[in-house]
Every structure is written in C-alpha cells, then in structure tokens.
Coordinates of C-alpha atoms in Angstrom, one line a residue:
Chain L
X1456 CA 72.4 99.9 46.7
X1457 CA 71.1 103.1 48.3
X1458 CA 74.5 105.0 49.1
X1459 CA 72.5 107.7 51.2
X1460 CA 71.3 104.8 53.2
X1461 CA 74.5 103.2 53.9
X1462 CA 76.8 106.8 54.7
X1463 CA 74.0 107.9 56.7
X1464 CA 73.6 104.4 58.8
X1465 CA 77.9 104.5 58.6
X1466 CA 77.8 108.3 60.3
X1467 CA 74.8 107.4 63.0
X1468 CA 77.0 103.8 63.7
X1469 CA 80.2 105.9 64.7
X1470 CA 78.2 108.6 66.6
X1471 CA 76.7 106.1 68.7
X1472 CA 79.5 104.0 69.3
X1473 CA 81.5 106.8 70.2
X1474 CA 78.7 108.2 72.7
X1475 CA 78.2 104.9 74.2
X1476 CA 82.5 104.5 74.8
X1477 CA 82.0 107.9 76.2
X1478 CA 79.2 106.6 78.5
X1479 CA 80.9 103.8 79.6
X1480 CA 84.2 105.5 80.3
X1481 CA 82.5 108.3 82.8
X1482 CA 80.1 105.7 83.8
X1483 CA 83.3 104.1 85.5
X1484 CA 84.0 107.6 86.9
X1485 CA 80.3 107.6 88.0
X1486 CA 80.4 104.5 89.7
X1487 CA 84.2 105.8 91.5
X1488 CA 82.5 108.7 92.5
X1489 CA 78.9 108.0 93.8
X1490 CA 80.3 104.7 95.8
X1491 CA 82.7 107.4 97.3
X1492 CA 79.8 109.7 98.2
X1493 CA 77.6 106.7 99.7
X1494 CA 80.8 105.6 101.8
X1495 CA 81.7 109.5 103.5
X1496 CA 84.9 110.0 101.0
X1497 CA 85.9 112.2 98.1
X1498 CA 86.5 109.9 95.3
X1499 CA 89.1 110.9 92.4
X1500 CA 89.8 114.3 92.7
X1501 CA 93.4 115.1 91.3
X1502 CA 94.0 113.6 87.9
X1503 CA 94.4 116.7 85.4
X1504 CA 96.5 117.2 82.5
X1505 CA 99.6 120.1 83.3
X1506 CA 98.3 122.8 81.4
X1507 CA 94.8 122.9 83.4
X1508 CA 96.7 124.5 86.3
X1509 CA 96.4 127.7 84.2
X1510 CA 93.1 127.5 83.8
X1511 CA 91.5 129.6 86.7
X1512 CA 88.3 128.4 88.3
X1513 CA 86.8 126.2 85.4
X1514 CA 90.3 123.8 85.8
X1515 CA 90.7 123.5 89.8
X1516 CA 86.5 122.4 89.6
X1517 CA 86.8 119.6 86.9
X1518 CA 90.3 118.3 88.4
X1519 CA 88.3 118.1 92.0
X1520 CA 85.4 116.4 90.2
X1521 CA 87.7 113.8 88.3
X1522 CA 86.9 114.7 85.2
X1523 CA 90.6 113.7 83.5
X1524 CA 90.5 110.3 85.3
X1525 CA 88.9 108.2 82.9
X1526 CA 91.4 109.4 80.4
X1527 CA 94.1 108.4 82.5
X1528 CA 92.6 105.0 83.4
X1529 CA 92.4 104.7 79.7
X1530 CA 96.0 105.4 79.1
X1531 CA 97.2 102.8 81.8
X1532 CA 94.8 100.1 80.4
X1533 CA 96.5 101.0 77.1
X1534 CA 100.1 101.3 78.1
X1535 CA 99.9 98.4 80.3
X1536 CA 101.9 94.9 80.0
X1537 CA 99.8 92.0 78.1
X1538 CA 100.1 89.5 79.8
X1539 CA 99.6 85.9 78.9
X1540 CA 100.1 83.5 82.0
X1541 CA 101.7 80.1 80.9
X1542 CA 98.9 77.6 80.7
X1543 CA 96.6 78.9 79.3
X1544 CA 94.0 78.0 76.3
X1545 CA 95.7 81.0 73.7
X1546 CA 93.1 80.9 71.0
X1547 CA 90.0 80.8 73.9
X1548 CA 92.0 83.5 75.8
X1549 CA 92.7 85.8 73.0
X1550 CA 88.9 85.3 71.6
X1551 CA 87.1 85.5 75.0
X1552 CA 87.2 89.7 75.4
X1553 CA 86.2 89.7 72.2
X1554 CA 83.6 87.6 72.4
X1555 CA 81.9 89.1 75.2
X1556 CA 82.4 92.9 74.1
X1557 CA 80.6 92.3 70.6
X1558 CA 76.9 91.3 71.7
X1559 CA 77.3 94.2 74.3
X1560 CA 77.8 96.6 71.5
X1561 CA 75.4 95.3 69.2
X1562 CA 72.6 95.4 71.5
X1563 CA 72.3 99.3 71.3
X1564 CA 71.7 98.8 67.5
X1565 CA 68.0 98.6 67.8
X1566 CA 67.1 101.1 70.4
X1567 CA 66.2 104.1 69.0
X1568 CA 67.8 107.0 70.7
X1569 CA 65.6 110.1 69.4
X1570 CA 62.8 110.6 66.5
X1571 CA 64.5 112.0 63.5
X1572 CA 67.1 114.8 62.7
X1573 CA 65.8 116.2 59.1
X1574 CA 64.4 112.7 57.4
X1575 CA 66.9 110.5 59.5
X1576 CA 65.6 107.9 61.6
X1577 CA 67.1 108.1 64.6
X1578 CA 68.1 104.2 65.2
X1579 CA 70.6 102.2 63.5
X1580 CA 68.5 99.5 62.6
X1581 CA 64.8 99.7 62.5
X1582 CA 64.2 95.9 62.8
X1583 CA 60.4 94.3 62.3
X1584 CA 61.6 92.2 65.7
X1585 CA 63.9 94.9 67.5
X1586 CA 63.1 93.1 71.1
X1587 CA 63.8 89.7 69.8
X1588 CA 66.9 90.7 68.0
X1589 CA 68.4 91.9 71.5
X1590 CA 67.5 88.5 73.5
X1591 CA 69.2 87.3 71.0
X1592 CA 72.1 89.3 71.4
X1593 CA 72.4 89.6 74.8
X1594 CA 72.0 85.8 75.3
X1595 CA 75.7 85.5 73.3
X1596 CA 77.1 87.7 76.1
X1597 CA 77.5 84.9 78.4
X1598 CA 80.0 82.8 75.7
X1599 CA 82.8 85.3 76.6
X1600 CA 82.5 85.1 80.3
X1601 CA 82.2 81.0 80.0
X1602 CA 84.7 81.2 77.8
X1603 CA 86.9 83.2 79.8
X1604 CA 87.1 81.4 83.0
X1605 CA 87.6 78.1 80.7
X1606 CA 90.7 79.5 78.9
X1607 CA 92.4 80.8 82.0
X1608 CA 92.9 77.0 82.9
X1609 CA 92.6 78.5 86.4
X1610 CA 90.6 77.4 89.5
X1611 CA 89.1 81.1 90.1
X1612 CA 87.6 82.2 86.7
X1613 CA 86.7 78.3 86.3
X1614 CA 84.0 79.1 89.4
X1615 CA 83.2 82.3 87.4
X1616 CA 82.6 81.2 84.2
X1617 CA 80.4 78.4 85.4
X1618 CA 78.4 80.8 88.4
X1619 CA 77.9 82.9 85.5
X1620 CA 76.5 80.4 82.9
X1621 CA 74.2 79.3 85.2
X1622 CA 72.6 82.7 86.4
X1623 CA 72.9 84.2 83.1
X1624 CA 70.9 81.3 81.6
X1625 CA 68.2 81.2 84.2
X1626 CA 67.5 84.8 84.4
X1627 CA 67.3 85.4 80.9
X1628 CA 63.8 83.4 80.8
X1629 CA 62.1 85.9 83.3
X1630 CA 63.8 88.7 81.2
X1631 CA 62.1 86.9 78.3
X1632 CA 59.0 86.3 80.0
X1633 CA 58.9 89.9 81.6
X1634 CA 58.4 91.6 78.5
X1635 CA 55.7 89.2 76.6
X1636 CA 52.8 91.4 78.9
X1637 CA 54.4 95.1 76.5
X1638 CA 54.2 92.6 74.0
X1639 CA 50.7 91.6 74.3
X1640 CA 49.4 95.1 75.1
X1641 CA 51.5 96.7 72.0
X1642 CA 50.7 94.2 69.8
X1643 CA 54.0 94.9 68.2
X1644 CA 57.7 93.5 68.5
X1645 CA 59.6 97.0 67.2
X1646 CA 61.1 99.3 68.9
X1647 CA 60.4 102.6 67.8
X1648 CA 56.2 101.4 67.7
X1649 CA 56.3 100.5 71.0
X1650 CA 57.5 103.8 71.5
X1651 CA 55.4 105.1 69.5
X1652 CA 52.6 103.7 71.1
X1653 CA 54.0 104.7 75.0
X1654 CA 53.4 108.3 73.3
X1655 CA 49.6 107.9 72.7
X1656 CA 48.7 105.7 75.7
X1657 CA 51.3 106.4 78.4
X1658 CA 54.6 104.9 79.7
X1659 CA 54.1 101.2 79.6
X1660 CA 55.3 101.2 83.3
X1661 CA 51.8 102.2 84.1
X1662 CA 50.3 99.0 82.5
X1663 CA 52.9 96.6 83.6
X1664 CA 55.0 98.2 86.3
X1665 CA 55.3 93.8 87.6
X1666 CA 57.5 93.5 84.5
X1667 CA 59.3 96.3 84.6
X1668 CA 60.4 95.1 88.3
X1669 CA 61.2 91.6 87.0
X1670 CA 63.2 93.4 84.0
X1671 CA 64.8 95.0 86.4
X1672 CA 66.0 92.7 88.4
X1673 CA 67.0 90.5 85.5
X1674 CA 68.9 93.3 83.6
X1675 CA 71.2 93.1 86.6
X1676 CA 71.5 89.6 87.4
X1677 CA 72.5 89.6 83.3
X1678 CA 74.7 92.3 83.6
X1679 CA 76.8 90.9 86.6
X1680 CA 76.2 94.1 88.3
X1681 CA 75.6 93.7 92.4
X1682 CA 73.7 92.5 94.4
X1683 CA 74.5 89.0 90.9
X1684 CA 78.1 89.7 90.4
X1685 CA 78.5 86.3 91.4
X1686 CA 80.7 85.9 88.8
X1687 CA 83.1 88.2 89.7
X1688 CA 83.1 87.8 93.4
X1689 CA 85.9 89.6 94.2
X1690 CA 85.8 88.4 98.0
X1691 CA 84.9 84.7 97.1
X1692 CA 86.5 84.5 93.5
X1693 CA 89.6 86.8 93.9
X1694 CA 88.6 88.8 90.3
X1695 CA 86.3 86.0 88.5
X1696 CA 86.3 84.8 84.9
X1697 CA 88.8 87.8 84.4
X1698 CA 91.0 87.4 86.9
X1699 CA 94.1 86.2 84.6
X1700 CA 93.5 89.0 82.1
X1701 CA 95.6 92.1 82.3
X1702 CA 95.8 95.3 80.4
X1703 CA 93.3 96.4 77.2
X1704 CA 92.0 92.8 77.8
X1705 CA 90.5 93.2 80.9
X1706 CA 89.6 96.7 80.1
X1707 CA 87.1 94.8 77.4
X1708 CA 85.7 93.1 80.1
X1709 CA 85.1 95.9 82.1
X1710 CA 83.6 97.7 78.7
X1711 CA 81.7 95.1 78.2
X1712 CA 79.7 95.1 81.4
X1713 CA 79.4 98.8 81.1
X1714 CA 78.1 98.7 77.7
X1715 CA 75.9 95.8 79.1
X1716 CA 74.1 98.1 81.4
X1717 CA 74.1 101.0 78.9
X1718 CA 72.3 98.9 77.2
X1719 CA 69.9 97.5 79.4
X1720 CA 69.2 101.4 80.7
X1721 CA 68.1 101.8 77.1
X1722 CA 65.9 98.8 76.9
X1723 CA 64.2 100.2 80.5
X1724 CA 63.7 103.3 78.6
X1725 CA 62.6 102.3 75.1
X1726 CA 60.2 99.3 76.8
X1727 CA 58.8 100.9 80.0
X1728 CA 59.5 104.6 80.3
X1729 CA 58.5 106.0 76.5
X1730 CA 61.9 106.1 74.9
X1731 CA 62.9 109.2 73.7
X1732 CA 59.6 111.3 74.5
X1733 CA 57.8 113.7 77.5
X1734 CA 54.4 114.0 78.0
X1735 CA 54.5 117.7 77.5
X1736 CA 55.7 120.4 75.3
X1737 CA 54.8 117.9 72.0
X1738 CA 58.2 115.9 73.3
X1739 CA 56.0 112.8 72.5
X1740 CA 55.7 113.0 68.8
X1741 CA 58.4 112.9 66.0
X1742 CA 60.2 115.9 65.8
X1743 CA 59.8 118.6 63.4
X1744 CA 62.4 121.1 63.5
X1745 CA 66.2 120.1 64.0
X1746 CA 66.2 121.2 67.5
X1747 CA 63.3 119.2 68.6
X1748 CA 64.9 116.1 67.7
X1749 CA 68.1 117.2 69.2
X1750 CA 66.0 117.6 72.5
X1751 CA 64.7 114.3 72.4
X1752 CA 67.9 112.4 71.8
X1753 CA 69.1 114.4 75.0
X1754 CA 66.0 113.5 76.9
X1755 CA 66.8 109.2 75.9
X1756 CA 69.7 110.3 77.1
X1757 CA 69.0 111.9 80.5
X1758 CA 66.6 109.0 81.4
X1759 CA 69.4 106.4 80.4
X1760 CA 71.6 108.0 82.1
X1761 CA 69.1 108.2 85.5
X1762 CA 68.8 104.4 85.1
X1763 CA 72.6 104.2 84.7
X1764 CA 72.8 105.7 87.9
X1765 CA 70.0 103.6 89.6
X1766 CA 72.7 100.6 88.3
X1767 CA 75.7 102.3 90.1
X1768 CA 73.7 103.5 93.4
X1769 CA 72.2 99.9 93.8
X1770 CA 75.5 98.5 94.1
X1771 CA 76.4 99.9 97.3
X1772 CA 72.9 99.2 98.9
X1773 CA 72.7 95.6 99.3
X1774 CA 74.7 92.8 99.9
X1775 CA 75.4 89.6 97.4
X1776 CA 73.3 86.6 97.3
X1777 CA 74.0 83.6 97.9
X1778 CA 74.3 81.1 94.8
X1779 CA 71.3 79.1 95.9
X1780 CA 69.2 82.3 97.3
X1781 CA 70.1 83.2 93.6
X1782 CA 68.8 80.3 91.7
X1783 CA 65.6 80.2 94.2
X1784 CA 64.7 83.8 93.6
X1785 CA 65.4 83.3 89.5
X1786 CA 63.4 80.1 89.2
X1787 CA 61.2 79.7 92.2
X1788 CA 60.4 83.3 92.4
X1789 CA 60.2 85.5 89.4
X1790 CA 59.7 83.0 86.8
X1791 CA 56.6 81.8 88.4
X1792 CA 55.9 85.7 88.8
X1793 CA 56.8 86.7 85.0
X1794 CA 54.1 83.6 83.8
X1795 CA 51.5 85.0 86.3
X1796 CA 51.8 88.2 84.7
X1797 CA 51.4 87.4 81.5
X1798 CA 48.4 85.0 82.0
X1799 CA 46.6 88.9 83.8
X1800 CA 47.7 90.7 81.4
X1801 CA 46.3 88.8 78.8
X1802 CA 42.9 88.1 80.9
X1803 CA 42.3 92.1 81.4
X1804 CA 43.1 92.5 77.1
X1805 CA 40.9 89.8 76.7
X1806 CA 38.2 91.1 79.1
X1807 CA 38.3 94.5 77.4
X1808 CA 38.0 93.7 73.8
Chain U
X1211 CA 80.6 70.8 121.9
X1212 CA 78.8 72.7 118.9
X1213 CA 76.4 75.1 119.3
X1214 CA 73.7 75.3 117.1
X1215 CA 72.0 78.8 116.7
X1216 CA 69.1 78.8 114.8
X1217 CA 67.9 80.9 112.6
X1218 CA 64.4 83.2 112.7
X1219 CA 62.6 82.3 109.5
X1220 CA 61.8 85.0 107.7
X1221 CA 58.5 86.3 108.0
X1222 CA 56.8 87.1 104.3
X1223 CA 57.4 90.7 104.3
X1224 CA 61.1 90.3 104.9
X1225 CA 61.3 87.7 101.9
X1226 CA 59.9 89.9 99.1
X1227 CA 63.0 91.8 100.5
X1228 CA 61.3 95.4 100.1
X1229 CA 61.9 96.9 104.3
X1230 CA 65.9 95.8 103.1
X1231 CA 65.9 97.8 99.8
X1232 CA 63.8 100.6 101.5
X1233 CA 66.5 100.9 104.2
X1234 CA 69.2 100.4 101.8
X1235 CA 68.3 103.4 100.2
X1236 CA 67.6 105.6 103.3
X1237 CA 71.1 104.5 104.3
X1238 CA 73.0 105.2 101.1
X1239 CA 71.1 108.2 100.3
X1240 CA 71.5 110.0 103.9
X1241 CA 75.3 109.2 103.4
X1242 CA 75.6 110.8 99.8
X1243 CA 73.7 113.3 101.2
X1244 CA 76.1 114.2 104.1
X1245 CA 78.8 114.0 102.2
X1246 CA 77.4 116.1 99.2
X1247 CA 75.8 118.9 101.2
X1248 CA 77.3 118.7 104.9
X1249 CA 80.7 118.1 104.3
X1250 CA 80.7 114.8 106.4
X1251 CA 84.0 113.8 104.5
X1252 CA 86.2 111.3 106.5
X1253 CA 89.1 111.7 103.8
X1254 CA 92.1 113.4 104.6
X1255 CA 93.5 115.1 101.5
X1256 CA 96.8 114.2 102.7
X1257 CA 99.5 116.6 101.1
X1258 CA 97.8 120.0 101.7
X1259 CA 96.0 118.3 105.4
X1260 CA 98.2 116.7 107.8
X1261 CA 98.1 114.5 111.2
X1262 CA 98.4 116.5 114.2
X1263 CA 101.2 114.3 116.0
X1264 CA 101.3 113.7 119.1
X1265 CA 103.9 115.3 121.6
X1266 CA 106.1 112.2 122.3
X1267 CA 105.7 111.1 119.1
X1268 CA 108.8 109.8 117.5
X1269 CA 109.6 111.3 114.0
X1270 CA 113.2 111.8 112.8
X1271 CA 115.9 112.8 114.5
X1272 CA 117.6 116.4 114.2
X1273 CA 120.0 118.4 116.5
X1274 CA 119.2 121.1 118.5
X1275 CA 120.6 124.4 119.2
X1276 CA 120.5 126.4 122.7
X1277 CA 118.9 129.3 123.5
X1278 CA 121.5 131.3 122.5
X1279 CA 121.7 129.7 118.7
X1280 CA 124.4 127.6 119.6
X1281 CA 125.3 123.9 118.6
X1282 CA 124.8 121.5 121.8
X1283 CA 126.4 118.5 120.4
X1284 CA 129.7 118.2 122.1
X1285 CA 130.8 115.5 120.1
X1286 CA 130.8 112.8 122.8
X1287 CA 129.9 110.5 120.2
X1288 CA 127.5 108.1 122.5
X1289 CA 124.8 108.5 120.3
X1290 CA 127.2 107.1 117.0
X1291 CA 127.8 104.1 119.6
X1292 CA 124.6 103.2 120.6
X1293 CA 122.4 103.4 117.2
X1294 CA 121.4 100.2 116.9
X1295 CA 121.2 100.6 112.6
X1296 CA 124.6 102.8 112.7
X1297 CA 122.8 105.4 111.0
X1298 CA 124.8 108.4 112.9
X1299 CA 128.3 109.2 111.8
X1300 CA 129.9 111.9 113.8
X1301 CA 133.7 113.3 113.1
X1302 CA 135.3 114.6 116.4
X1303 CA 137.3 118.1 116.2
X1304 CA 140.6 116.2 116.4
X1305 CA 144.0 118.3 117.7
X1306 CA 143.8 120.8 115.1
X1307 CA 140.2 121.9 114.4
X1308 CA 138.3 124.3 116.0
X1309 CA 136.7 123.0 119.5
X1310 CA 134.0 124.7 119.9
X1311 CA 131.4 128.2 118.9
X1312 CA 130.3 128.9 122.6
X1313 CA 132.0 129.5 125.9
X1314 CA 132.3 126.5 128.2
X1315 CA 132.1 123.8 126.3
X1316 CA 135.1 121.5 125.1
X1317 CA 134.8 120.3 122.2
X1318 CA 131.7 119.9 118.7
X1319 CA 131.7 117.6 116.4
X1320 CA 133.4 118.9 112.8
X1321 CA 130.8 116.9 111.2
X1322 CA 127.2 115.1 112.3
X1323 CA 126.1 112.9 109.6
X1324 CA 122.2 110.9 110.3
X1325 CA 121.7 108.8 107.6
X1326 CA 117.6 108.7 107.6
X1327 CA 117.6 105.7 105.5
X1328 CA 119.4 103.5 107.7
X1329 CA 117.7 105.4 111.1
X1330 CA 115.0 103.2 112.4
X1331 CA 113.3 106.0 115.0
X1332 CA 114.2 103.9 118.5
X1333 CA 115.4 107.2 119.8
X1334 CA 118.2 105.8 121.6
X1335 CA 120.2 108.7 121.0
X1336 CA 117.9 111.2 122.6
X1337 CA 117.9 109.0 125.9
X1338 CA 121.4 108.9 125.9
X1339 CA 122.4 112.3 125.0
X1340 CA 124.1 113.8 127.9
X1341 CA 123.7 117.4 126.6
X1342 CA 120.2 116.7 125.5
X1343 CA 120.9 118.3 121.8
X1344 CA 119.7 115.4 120.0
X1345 CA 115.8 115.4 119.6
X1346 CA 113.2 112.9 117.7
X1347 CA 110.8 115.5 116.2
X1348 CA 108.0 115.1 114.4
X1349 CA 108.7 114.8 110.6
X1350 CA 108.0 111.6 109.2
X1351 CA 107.5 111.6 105.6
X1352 CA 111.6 112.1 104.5
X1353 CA 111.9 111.5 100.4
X1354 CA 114.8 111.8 98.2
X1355 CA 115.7 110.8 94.7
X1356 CA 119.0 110.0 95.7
X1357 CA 120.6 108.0 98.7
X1358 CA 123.2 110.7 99.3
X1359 CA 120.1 113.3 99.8
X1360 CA 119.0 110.7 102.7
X1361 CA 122.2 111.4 104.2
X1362 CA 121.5 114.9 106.6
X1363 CA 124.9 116.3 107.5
X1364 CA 125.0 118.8 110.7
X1365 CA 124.1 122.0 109.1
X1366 CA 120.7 120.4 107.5
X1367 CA 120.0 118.7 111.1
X1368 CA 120.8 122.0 113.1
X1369 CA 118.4 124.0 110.6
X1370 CA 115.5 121.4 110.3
X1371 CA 115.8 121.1 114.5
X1372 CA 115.6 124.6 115.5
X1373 CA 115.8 125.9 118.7
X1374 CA 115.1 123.7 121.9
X1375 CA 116.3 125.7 125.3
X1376 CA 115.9 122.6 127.0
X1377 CA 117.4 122.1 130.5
X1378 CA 119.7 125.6 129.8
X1379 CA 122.4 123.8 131.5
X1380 CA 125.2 126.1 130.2
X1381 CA 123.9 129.2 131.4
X1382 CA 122.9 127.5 134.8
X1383 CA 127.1 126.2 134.6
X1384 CA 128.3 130.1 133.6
X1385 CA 126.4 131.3 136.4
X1386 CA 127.7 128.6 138.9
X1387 CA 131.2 129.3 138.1
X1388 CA 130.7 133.0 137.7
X1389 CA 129.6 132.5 141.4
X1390 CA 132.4 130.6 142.2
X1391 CA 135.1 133.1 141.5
X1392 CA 133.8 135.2 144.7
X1393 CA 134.8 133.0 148.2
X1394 CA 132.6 132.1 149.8
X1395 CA 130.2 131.1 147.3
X1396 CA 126.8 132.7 147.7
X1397 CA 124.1 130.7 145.9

C-alpha cells in the first residue's frame, strides 16, 4: 500500500467534506437571504454570539448580514427532540436520512475542484468513468426519499415518496442522455480530461449549449429544488417524504438536497463551463506554483457558487408544475430533445472527420 | 348551472416557456434590486421601529394627573364595578387615611391596582370615569416575568400616564366658588 497515497486522499476527503458542509450550511443562509431580497424584506439579520457586541463595525455588519444564523440553526437541529411518531417502520425510518445523505456526498468525489497543489491531484478520485460513476450515484439518491415517505406510514410523505420516484426516475434519462453529445465530442468519460480538453478547445457550453439546458433543467427536477419539488410540496403535501422527521433527521434531508445541488453546480462546472480553469492569465492549464492552484480551486469555487445561486434565485421565479405538465415536459419534451441532440452532434463529428 | 371557462391554448412561444422565465427574472431581479440598492424594504425592524398609533387607539389603561400634578382619581370606584374582567382593584381612604393631595376634592383612593393581565382593553372605565382621570393610552406590548409585575399599583399607573389637563374641571370649580363667595355672583 502506498501510505502517501492514502494520508494524502484521507486529508483532501476531510477538506472537501468540510467545505461542502460549509457550503451547504450558508447555502441555506443564501437561499434565507436572496428569497428575502426578491420578496422586498431583510431576511435574518440579528443572530450573533454575545461577545460580537464588542466588536465595533466588523460585528454590527456580519450580525445584519446573518452570518451567525446558520450556526444557530445548527444548534437547534442538534439540541432538538428526536422524535419517533408511533407507527412507524423504525429500521426504514432510522435508515432513510441516511440513505439519502450518502450518494449526495459521494457524488463530489469525482469532480475535481482545482489542478494540483505541489504533485497532488486535486480530486479525490480520478476515476477512468468519473461521469458514469455519478449517475450512478446520484440515481441511489431517490432510495432515501422513497424510502422515507414509506416508513412514515403516513398519507403525506406516502404522496412524496412516490411523486418523487417517479420524477426522479424519468428525469434522470434526459440527464443521462444530455451529456452523451460532451461525451461524443470529448471522446472521454473522465473528469479532469474533459476538463482538460474544455482548456484547449473552449467551454463545452459553446458546442452543446442544448445539453447544458436539458442538464439544467434535470439537475433540478433531481434535486427537488423549485419549480420539481413536487415531492416536498409544502402547499399540497404539508412537508413531503420528510414531514414526520424532526430534529438532526430532517436536518439530513435538508443536507442532503443541499449537497445535491452542490453537487450538481459542480457537474455544470466540470461538464459545460471548464471546471476549475479561465481563459486568461494561463488559469487554463495545471498549475505550477502553489498559489496558482490555490487560484484555481477558488475559481471552481466561484463558478459553483454562481450556479448555486442560479439554484436559489430560480426558486422564487416560477411557480410549481403540475404532476402531469411534469411528466409531459420530462418524457414528451426533453427526452425526445436530449435523443435529437445527440443524433446532431454526432452527424456534425461525423461530417467533420 | 356550471360554467365552463375555457382555456386559451397556448401559442408555441408560450410553451417552450422562455417570455415566463424572461419575466421571471426581470421581476425577481428588479425586486432584489430595490431592496439591495433603493432601500425598498417593507420590513419593520420592530424593537428599535415602531407603529405610529392612532389617536383613539386603545392601549392600556393608566391614570392621569391634572394640570397641576395632581391625582384625579377620587376613588369613586365605578371603574372597579364596571370592568368586565375585574382587572381594577381600588382601596378607598376609609375614616382614617388621608382624603385627598389637592384642594376640593373629597376623597383618593389609598391604593389603584390594574392588573394588565386580566385587563381586556374595552375601555369601560375611561367612559365611565366621572373625573375623566382614567385614560386608554397607547402602550401595547406590556411583558413581565412574573404575574405580580403585571399587576400596576397607583404610583406605576400615575407615572406611566402623565399629565392629561383634560376638561380642567377643578380649576373651573375653584373659580366658580371663589366667585360665589362675593353676592351677587358675577360670572
């Protein structure tokens, strides 16, 4: 066994799960905030611990911009009463948060996040079949919310878990579909190549921007975020699959669909917008020095974080669909779509060779 | 008899649903905009801004002192006997206690208890105050940590209500009867 490889992959495995916790904690400050913008109010604005009243200007700023919130929403999911209703399916109830947080983690595995720092390779796992390895992944996400709304043995997250199964299922094939044109152009199913060829050639977005609207679109019917969050209705459904789940439980939920979207920003990135690299000041080749490649982790990280906010903005634009508007536009409109897309882009690489 | 509406098909511009996300944006954008840059806020930071109320508005009720600083209350007790909740509790002067700080007056009340928690704002005692020393103002957020603290004896209600010269009606008495000591009486 190579001990350098394993500390090394142990120290970049806590960094990044760390950082994506982070993420998804202000991201749920994010989302408090910007909805609060788009709808004429203030948002959270006077959570702070005591001692930041002696702070002078630096304190009263980050208390108005809710910076201390997610630490006490934290808190209160921590400190919070467990509660188990009577009735329900224990093993499936207990499993279910589980279940769905996992494959939401896992996902970021693959993506690499920057070049190199020194001779480390920026990405956890520099998989032969990176894209493959997160279908697969993400495709496991929907056993926690099925599972879910089955072990409440409750009406509500019943309708959940099954709205769920069935939009998860559908979209994922125009998710899958929408990425065989980068395929077929790249020629290559990892990661950090496609990425590596976005850096000669250009952001992919240019040569497919139809699949990067159909990932899109996917990426948020998968993630449950609005207008999909069918599953969690909260005007039809009262709270969805997790409405009998209380305390750090439902907090895994609501990591879960955070992480979800963390990582779907990262797959936009990585797949259609060149990963961690900028067509100017060499940002597009492997880093050299130390600081370069600190740069380019901070520039995956400022175009995640754009499409993270693309997620949260999006959510107060549109209504939700309707469950059969939902199924139409999945299976009559951009399946059909993702299929024609593939058969031009592989007509145009055929014509040019 | 039901009325059936039916609905304009959508043309095909309006299905690929692009003139909705375009003005969803413009929308959400010009809002987060406003609030960011133009202070278009429609929160009220409540603690440190408050309500303006409204003159009649009916807050809780405190007791009034004349223009001269003294205590109206005469200790009739009419407001104790028509509060609907019982929240009042006054203690008349009795045969031995003083009767009263001002001239012309016969008697005030040794003790004016309200008890806000029980006080349900009808402001029956303020329309049936004869000496009109009994006012609803205009606080309405009363805390406490204790029930006792709820309970506002006459020295807390004469400082919370202030001043409230009102009709005057002693000094218009004094200078009636001052009047009346010359025959005849010139008014």
């Amino acid at each position: 066994m190579d001990w350098n490889f394993i500390i090394f992959s142990l120290v970049k495995i806590a960094i990044v799960v760390g950082v994506v916790q982070g993420i998804v904690a202000y991201s749920v400050l994010a989302e408090r905030k910007i909805s609060a913008w788009i709808q004429d109010r203030v948002g959270p604005n006077r959570t702070a611990p005591p001692f930041m009243k002696f702070v002078p200007v630096l304190g009263p700023f980050l208390t108005r911009l809710g910076i201390f919130q997610p630490l006490a929403d934290g808190l209160k999911f921590l400190v919070k009463e467990d509660f188990t209703p009577a009735g329900v399916k224990k093993i499936y109830f207990w499993l279910a948060p589980a279940v769905s947080v996992i494959p939401a983690m896992l996902t970021v595995a693959v993506i690499p996040f920057g070049s190199n720092l020194g001779a480390q390779k920026m990405v956890i796992a520099d998989l032969n079949v990176g894209i493959l390895y997160t279908f697969g992944i993400v495709s496991m996400g929907v056993y926690g919310i099925v599972l879910a709304g089955y072990a409440a043995n409750s009406k509500y997250p019943f309708f959940g878990g099954i709205r769920s199964s069935a939009q998860m299922i559908s979209y994922e094939i125009s998710m899958g579909m929408s990425v065989i044109p980068v395929l077929l152009i790249v020629g290559n199913l990892n990661l950090g190549q496609i990425i590596g060829w976005q850096s000669g050639h250009g952001w992919l977005v240019a040569y497919a921007p139809l699949s990067f609207i159909i990932f899109m679109v996917a990426s948020f019917a998968e993630t449950n975020r609005t207008p999909f969050d069918l599953p969690e209705a909260e005007t039809e459904l009262v709270g969805g699959y997790h409405t009998e789940y209380s305390s750090m439980k439902f907090a895994l939920f609501f990591l879960a669909e955070y992480s979800n979207m963390v990582a779907s920003s990262a797959m936009m990135v990585t797949l259609f917008f060149g990963g961690w690299t900028l067509p100017f000041w060499g940002l597009d080749q492997p880093a050299q020095s130390l600081a370069m490649g600190v740069l380019q982790i901070f520039v995956f990280l400022a175009k995640m974080l754009f499409f993270m906010v693309v997620f949260i903005w999006v959510r107060w634009m549109f209504p939700r669909f309707r469950y059969d508007q939902l199924m139409d536009l999945g299976w009559r409109t951009f399946l059909p779509l993702a299929l024609v897309n593939i058969l031009i882009t592989a007509v145009w690489l055929w014509l040019r060779s | 008899m039901a009325i059936t509406v039916n609905r304009k098909p959508l043309t095909f511009w309006e299905k690929l649903y692009l003139p909705a996300i375009v003005g969803g944006l413009k929308v959400t954008l010009k809002h987060a905009y406003g609030t960011l840059f133009q202070g278009k806020v429609v929160t009220m930071e409540y603690p440190e801004q408050k309500w303006s109320m409204p003159e009649n508005y009916r807050g809780a009720p405190y007791l009034v002192k004349d223009q001269d600083g003294d205590t109206k209350c005469v200790s009739c007790q009419l407001c104790e006997f028509v509060c609907p909740p019982k929240a009042i509790r006054i203690t008349p002067p009795g045969d031995s206690a003083r009767l009263a700080d001002r001239a012309n007056a016969e008697k005030m009340p040794l003790e004016f208890e309200i008890n806000m928690l029980r006080c349900i704002y009808c402001g029956f005692c303020q329309e049936v105050c004869p000496e009109e020393a009994i006012f609803l103002q205009k606080d309405y957020s009363l805390t406490g940590t204790t029930r006792a603290e709820m309970i506002f004896n006459k020295e807390k209600l004469l400082a919370l209500g202030g001043v409230s010269p009102g009709i005057q009606k002693w000094k218009d008495k004094l200078a009636e009867a001052k009047a009346q000591e010359n025959f005849p009486v010139k008014l």
